[in-house]
Amino acid sequence: MDIRSFSHTTGRWQQRLRTLSLLVLLIAGGGATSFVLAQAEDQSASAQPSADVATASAPAAPATQEVTQASGAETPAQPTASFGVREMYEQADPLVKSVMLLLVLCSVLTWGVLFEKIFVFGSARRRNKRFLAAYRAGQVEQLGEQLEYSAMGRMWKAAQAELSHYRKLQGDGADADRVNRLLQRIALTAGIVQERDLARMGTMMGVLATIGATAPFIGLFGTVWGILNSFASIATLKSASLAVVAPGIAEALLATALGLFSAIPAVMIFNKFARDINGFVGALDNFSAEMIAGVSRQLDEGR
């Protein structure tokens, strides 16, 4: 398998994986949105019978109060119900729920990219290190098919192809101009291979950048919508008590927290792997210079 076919096959599989992950994300988002809307309809349908029952039982309240006052017994205070993240989500507006689910999916995608990059970068480091040790020991041919698995190995193989082509057309001698053109072709070919490998390593980095840049604003949208719900509750119930305002404020703050929870790791992971890619660029550039110098020595020695 040559370099172009290997790169094409790898890129094709990566494109299929990216497309599959996006389809899964869209399907999950659509299913979650449908579930939220159905849940909201069920809650609104169950709220109406509860209101009717409360209205029917309202006239009996004075009699119950008189019995309680007549007995003179003190009623113990009822414990307050817990109001955590789950309760905030369940009481949130359907649109805010959709925003929360979208942010959770973005967070899951971010952590998935993290684990995928850890595996890819770690594997690339080990393979380049193995090849570099064999190259400096003069035992590159012993790697065999493992050359295709290393970025440096693919660069070296491309350089050897150019060198073999040069030797076939060398003829009686080699002038300085032909040698310079050979070294330039080796540098260009190695640069092409290097760019392909760096492009593969940089996949999904744009997704991290997008999540890090947009997740806070998506959370802010949920925040604004939750605050609007609070003001709508005040206008509807003609009351500004904490019981009226608290649910809308709680869902607004939860949307903000989820936006930050999605954006902060995405930015940190993006910066970390951007530095790693820059390190790979430097390592491959150094190897390219070392390889060209080695080819030049071979030509000077007549090998």
Tab-separated table of C-alpha atoms in Angstrom:
chain	number	residue	atom	x	y	z
A	1	MET	CA	0.000	0.000	0.000
A	2	ASP	CA	1.513	3.348	-1.017
A	3	ILE	CA	1.263	6.591	0.908
A	4	ARG	CA	-1.570	8.070	-1.125
A	5	SER	CA	-3.819	5.016	-0.891
A	6	PHE	CA	-3.164	4.653	2.839
A	7	SER	CA	-3.895	8.331	3.470
A	8	HIS	CA	-7.011	8.172	1.307
A	9	THR	CA	-8.323	5.080	3.119
A	10	THR	CA	-7.653	6.560	6.558
A	11	GLY	CA	-9.259	9.865	5.645
A	12	ARG	CA	-12.298	8.091	4.211
A	13	TRP	CA	-12.870	6.112	7.422
A	14	GLN	CA	-12.420	9.229	9.545
A	15	GLN	CA	-14.967	11.038	7.383
A	16	ARG	CA	-17.427	8.179	7.877
A	17	LEU	CA	-16.908	8.246	11.650
A	18	ARG	CA	-17.442	12.004	11.785
A	19	THR	CA	-20.618	11.722	9.708
A	20	LEU	CA	-21.895	8.899	11.917
A	21	SER	CA	-21.221	10.879	15.098
A	22	LEU	CA	-23.062	13.911	13.719
A	23	LEU	CA	-26.027	11.749	12.721
A	24	VAL	CA	-26.149	10.212	16.196
A	25	LEU	CA	-26.020	13.692	17.720
A	26	LEU	CA	-28.855	14.944	15.519
A	27	ILE	CA	-31.006	11.872	16.176
A	28	ALA	CA	-30.414	12.123	19.922
A	29	GLY	CA	-31.215	15.828	19.901
A	30	GLY	CA	-34.423	15.293	17.947
A	31	GLY	CA	-35.521	12.447	20.198
A	32	ALA	CA	-34.760	14.441	23.324
A	33	THR	CA	-36.691	17.433	22.020
A	34	SER	CA	-39.708	15.240	21.186
A	35	PHE	CA	-39.539	13.684	24.641
A	36	VAL	CA	-39.429	17.099	26.302
A	37	LEU	CA	-42.397	18.382	24.309
A	38	ALA	CA	-44.427	15.245	25.072
A	39	GLN	CA	-43.578	15.556	28.766
A	40	ALA	CA	-44.654	19.184	28.752
A	41	GLU	CA	-48.005	18.253	27.190
A	42	ASP	CA	-48.539	15.531	29.809
A	43	GLN	CA	-47.767	17.970	32.615
A	44	SER	CA	-50.186	20.560	31.239
A	45	ALA	CA	-52.893	17.896	30.834
A	46	SER	CA	-52.453	16.635	34.409
A	47	ALA	CA	-52.404	20.156	35.825
A	48	GLN	CA	-56.021	20.855	34.776
A	49	PRO	CA	-57.670	18.040	36.825
A	50	SER	CA	-55.564	19.035	39.835
A	51	ALA	CA	-56.848	22.583	39.577
A	52	ASP	CA	-60.458	21.332	39.393
A	53	VAL	CA	-59.994	19.174	42.475
A	54	ALA	CA	-58.456	22.072	44.370
A	55	THR	CA	-61.388	24.314	43.436
A	56	ALA	CA	-63.930	21.707	44.528
A	57	SER	CA	-62.265	21.185	47.887
A	58	ALA	CA	-61.870	24.893	48.621
A	59	PRO	CA	-65.274	25.375	50.428
A	60	ALA	CA	-64.358	22.732	52.981
A	61	ALA	CA	-61.319	24.710	54.118
A	62	PRO	CA	-63.167	27.005	56.647
A	63	ALA	CA	-64.761	24.022	58.394
A	64	THR	CA	-61.406	22.326	58.704
A	65	GLN	CA	-59.908	25.537	60.094
A	66	GLU	CA	-62.670	25.813	62.718
A	67	VAL	CA	-62.098	22.234	63.838
A	68	THR	CA	-58.381	22.883	64.160
A	69	GLN	CA	-58.924	26.067	66.184
A	70	ALA	CA	-61.473	24.323	68.404
A	71	SER	CA	-59.158	21.495	69.242
A	72	GLY	CA	-56.303	23.924	69.966
A	73	ALA	CA	-53.772	21.387	68.718
A	74	GLU	CA	-50.643	22.649	67.025
A	75	THR	CA	-49.887	21.232	63.591
A	76	PRO	CA	-46.216	20.291	63.168
A	77	ALA	CA	-44.332	22.026	60.348
A	78	GLN	CA	-44.158	20.005	57.159
A	79	PRO	CA	-40.646	19.332	55.817
A	80	THR	CA	-39.793	21.258	52.669
A	81	ALA	CA	-39.416	19.293	49.446
A	82	SER	CA	-35.945	18.986	47.928
A	83	PHE	CA	-35.203	21.319	45.031
A	84	GLY	CA	-32.104	20.117	43.218
A	85	VAL	CA	-30.888	19.992	39.657
A	86	ARG	CA	-33.409	17.317	38.727
A	87	GLU	CA	-36.321	19.370	40.062
A	88	MET	CA	-35.002	22.459	38.265
A	89	TYR	CA	-34.919	20.541	35.009
A	90	GLU	CA	-38.376	19.011	35.479
A	91	GLN	CA	-39.956	22.409	36.213
A	92	ALA	CA	-38.163	24.187	33.372
A	93	ASP	CA	-39.822	25.456	30.226
A	94	PRO	CA	-39.742	23.006	27.262
A	95	LEU	CA	-37.512	25.361	25.288
A	96	VAL	CA	-35.088	25.691	28.197
A	97	LYS	CA	-35.092	21.901	28.540
A	98	SER	CA	-34.093	21.614	24.893
A	99	VAL	CA	-31.253	24.069	25.478
A	100	MET	CA	-30.074	22.058	28.481
A	101	LEU	CA	-30.137	18.800	26.537
A	102	LEU	CA	-28.205	20.386	23.676
A	103	LEU	CA	-25.536	21.611	26.091
A	104	VAL	CA	-25.293	18.179	27.706
A	105	LEU	CA	-24.820	16.591	24.268
A	106	CYS	CA	-22.104	19.154	23.487
A	107	SER	CA	-20.374	18.247	26.732
A	108	VAL	CA	-20.540	14.518	25.939
A	109	LEU	CA	-19.122	15.181	22.462
A	110	THR	CA	-16.292	17.228	23.991
A	111	TRP	CA	-15.242	14.432	26.322
A	112	GLY	CA	-15.503	11.927	23.486
A	113	VAL	CA	-13.118	14.039	21.391
A	114	LEU	CA	-10.759	14.226	24.383
A	115	PHE	CA	-10.450	10.447	24.706
A	116	GLU	CA	-10.131	10.012	20.936
A	117	LYS	CA	-7.323	12.593	20.748
A	118	ILE	CA	-5.501	11.071	23.710
A	119	PHE	CA	-5.420	7.739	21.868
A	120	VAL	CA	-4.442	9.228	18.483
A	121	PHE	CA	-1.713	11.524	19.801
A	122	GLY	CA	-0.267	8.893	22.119
A	123	SER	CA	-0.109	6.355	19.301
A	124	ALA	CA	1.522	8.885	16.955
A	125	ARG	CA	4.176	9.735	19.540
A	126	ARG	CA	5.067	6.093	20.132
A	127	ARG	CA	5.305	5.274	16.417
A	128	ASN	CA	7.406	8.328	15.606
A	129	LYS	CA	9.711	7.559	18.519
A	130	ARG	CA	10.133	3.951	17.364
A	131	PHE	CA	10.880	5.019	13.797
A	132	LEU	CA	13.304	7.755	14.831
A	133	ALA	CA	15.288	5.301	16.953
A	134	ALA	CA	15.497	2.856	14.021
A	135	TYR	CA	16.409	5.655	11.591
A	136	ARG	CA	19.283	6.937	13.674
A	137	ALA	CA	20.500	3.381	14.204
A	138	GLY	CA	20.463	2.713	10.447
A	139	GLN	CA	17.835	-0.017	10.763
A	140	VAL	CA	14.872	1.563	8.986
A	141	GLU	CA	14.427	-1.345	6.566
A	142	GLN	CA	13.758	-3.684	9.481
A	143	LEU	CA	10.512	-1.859	10.298
A	144	GLY	CA	8.890	-3.203	7.130
A	145	GLU	CA	5.185	-2.379	6.897
A	146	GLN	CA	5.343	-0.400	10.149
A	147	LEU	CA	6.754	2.492	8.125
A	148	GLU	CA	3.213	3.254	6.970
A	149	TYR	CA	2.034	3.682	10.556
A	150	SER	CA	4.434	6.524	11.366
A	151	ALA	CA	4.329	10.056	9.969
A	152	MET	CA	8.116	10.169	9.917
A	153	GLY	CA	8.179	6.772	8.232
A	154	ARG	CA	5.898	7.982	5.457
A	155	MET	CA	8.077	11.068	4.995
A	156	TRP	CA	11.194	8.893	4.774
A	157	LYS	CA	9.529	6.537	2.298
A	158	ALA	CA	8.523	9.457	0.057
A	159	ALA	CA	12.093	10.765	0.170
A	160	GLN	CA	13.479	7.352	-0.752
A	161	ALA	CA	11.113	7.186	-3.726
A	162	GLU	CA	12.457	10.518	-4.999
A	163	LEU	CA	16.033	9.368	-4.415
A	164	SER	CA	15.452	6.122	-6.326
A	165	HIS	CA	13.959	8.066	-9.231
A	166	TYR	CA	16.976	10.381	-9.229
A	167	ARG	CA	19.432	7.484	-9.315
A	168	LYS	CA	17.655	5.882	-12.261
A	169	LEU	CA	18.047	9.074	-14.298
A	170	GLN	CA	21.462	10.003	-12.973
A	171	GLY	CA	23.485	8.709	-15.917
A	172	ASP	CA	27.188	9.287	-15.853
A	173	GLY	CA	27.346	11.990	-13.203
A	174	ALA	CA	25.431	14.407	-11.056
A	175	ASP	CA	25.861	18.152	-11.178
A	176	ALA	CA	25.042	20.565	-8.390
A	177	ASP	CA	21.866	21.804	-10.067
A	178	ARG	CA	20.327	18.338	-10.275
A	179	VAL	CA	21.240	17.643	-6.663
A	180	ASN	CA	19.602	20.878	-5.542
A	181	ARG	CA	16.452	20.036	-7.471
A	182	LEU	CA	16.417	16.595	-5.869
A	183	LEU	CA	16.687	18.049	-2.375
A	184	GLN	CA	13.911	20.521	-3.167
A	185	ARG	CA	11.650	17.720	-4.400
A	186	ILE	CA	12.360	15.713	-1.256
A	187	ALA	CA	11.498	18.723	0.905
A	188	LEU	CA	8.265	19.333	-1.017
A	189	THR	CA	7.220	15.677	-0.935
A	190	ALA	CA	7.957	15.392	2.778
A	191	GLY	CA	6.002	18.602	3.365
A	192	ILE	CA	2.965	17.199	1.549
A	193	VAL	CA	3.047	14.031	3.644
A	194	GLN	CA	3.480	16.125	6.786
A	195	GLU	CA	0.486	18.317	5.972
A	196	ARG	CA	-1.712	15.271	5.390
A	197	ASP	CA	-0.773	13.775	8.742
A	198	LEU	CA	-1.305	17.053	10.581
A	199	ALA	CA	-4.695	17.462	8.886
A	200	ARG	CA	-5.746	14.028	10.140
A	201	MET	CA	-4.547	14.846	13.645
A	202	GLY	CA	-6.479	18.115	13.587
A	203	THR	CA	-9.869	16.551	12.879
A	204	MET	CA	-12.637	17.523	15.338
A	205	MET	CA	-10.562	20.471	16.559
A	206	GLY	CA	-13.045	22.752	14.837
A	207	VAL	CA	-15.852	21.083	16.788
A	208	LEU	CA	-14.070	21.866	20.064
A	209	ALA	CA	-13.553	25.469	18.989
A	210	THR	CA	-17.221	25.792	18.007
A	211	ILE	CA	-18.456	24.361	21.309
A	212	GLY	CA	-16.094	26.543	23.313
A	213	ALA	CA	-17.214	29.667	21.456
A	214	THR	CA	-20.973	29.064	21.243
A	215	ALA	CA	-21.896	27.065	24.370
A	216	PRO	CA	-21.858	30.131	26.686
A	217	PHE	CA	-24.178	31.984	24.324
A	218	ILE	CA	-26.504	28.986	24.064
A	219	GLY	CA	-26.613	28.907	27.865
A	220	LEU	CA	-27.211	32.663	27.881
A	221	PHE	CA	-30.196	32.150	25.594
A	222	GLY	CA	-31.646	29.704	28.119
A	223	THR	CA	-30.909	32.208	30.889
A	224	VAL	CA	-32.773	35.011	29.146
A	225	TRP	CA	-35.716	32.722	28.414
A	226	GLY	CA	-35.909	31.599	32.046
A	227	ILE	CA	-35.908	35.190	33.285
A	228	LEU	CA	-38.665	36.014	30.806
A	229	ASN	CA	-40.668	33.134	32.282
A	230	SER	CA	-40.181	34.641	35.750
A	231	PHE	CA	-41.530	38.002	34.635
A	232	ALA	CA	-44.426	36.277	32.886
A	233	SER	CA	-45.269	34.455	36.142
A	234	ILE	CA	-45.209	37.752	38.044
A	235	ALA	CA	-47.551	39.344	35.508
A	236	THR	CA	-49.914	36.351	35.518
A	237	LEU	CA	-50.135	35.769	39.282
A	238	LYS	CA	-49.905	39.464	40.275
A	239	SER	CA	-47.259	38.534	42.828
A	240	ALA	CA	-43.498	38.942	43.114
A	241	SER	CA	-42.987	36.436	45.905
A	242	LEU	CA	-40.024	34.065	45.954
A	243	ALA	CA	-42.268	31.090	45.182
A	244	VAL	CA	-43.318	32.758	41.939
A	245	VAL	CA	-39.900	34.009	40.835
A	246	ALA	CA	-37.670	31.147	42.013
A	247	PRO	CA	-38.504	28.483	39.356
A	248	GLY	CA	-37.716	30.750	36.416
A	249	ILE	CA	-34.533	32.078	38.015
A	250	ALA	CA	-33.434	28.529	38.880
A	251	GLU	CA	-33.826	27.230	35.329
A	252	ALA	CA	-32.068	30.340	34.007
A	253	LEU	CA	-29.053	29.805	36.262
A	254	LEU	CA	-28.980	26.087	35.464
A	255	ALA	CA	-28.818	26.868	31.738
A	256	THR	CA	-25.929	29.251	32.413
A	257	ALA	CA	-24.093	26.622	34.453
A	258	LEU	CA	-24.520	23.994	31.735
A	259	GLY	CA	-23.232	26.422	29.118
A	260	LEU	CA	-20.085	27.055	31.142
A	261	PHE	CA	-19.742	23.343	31.929
A	262	SER	CA	-19.705	22.633	28.188
A	263	ALA	CA	-17.527	25.551	27.099
A	264	ILE	CA	-14.721	25.550	29.682
A	265	PRO	CA	-13.528	21.948	29.082
A	266	ALA	CA	-13.847	22.430	25.309
A	267	VAL	CA	-11.575	25.490	25.377
A	268	MET	CA	-9.037	23.795	27.661
A	269	ILE	CA	-8.966	20.620	25.546
A	270	PHE	CA	-8.651	22.655	22.346
A	271	ASN	CA	-5.698	24.641	23.699
A	272	LYS	CA	-3.986	21.495	24.962
A	273	PHE	CA	-4.143	19.642	21.656
A	274	ALA	CA	-3.340	22.786	19.669
A	275	ARG	CA	-0.057	22.929	21.604
A	276	ASP	CA	0.483	19.224	20.922
A	277	ILE	CA	-0.056	19.761	17.195
A	278	ASN	CA	2.475	22.595	17.235
A	279	GLY	CA	4.898	20.230	18.938
A	280	PHE	CA	4.329	17.651	16.207
A	281	VAL	CA	4.952	20.321	13.566
A	282	GLY	CA	8.293	21.149	15.148
A	283	ALA	CA	9.278	17.479	15.460
A	284	LEU	CA	8.395	16.722	11.834
A	285	ASP	CA	10.194	19.844	10.600
A	286	ASN	CA	13.314	18.822	12.500
A	287	PHE	CA	13.150	15.315	11.081
A	288	SER	CA	12.664	16.675	7.559
A	289	ALA	CA	15.816	18.779	7.898
A	290	GLU	CA	17.708	15.815	9.359
A	291	MET	CA	16.506	13.558	6.541
A	292	ILE	CA	17.516	16.023	3.807
A	293	ALA	CA	20.925	16.388	5.403
A	294	GLY	CA	21.274	12.595	5.416
A	295	VAL	CA	20.362	12.368	1.726
A	296	SER	CA	22.888	15.080	0.942
A	297	ARG	CA	25.591	13.120	2.752
A	298	GLN	CA	24.668	9.990	0.799
A	299	LEU	CA	25.055	11.875	-2.482
A	300	ASP	CA	28.385	13.331	-1.411
A	301	GLU	CA	29.633	9.860	-0.499
A	302	GLY	CA	28.432	8.484	-3.829
A	303	ARG	CA	25.924	6.059	-2.310
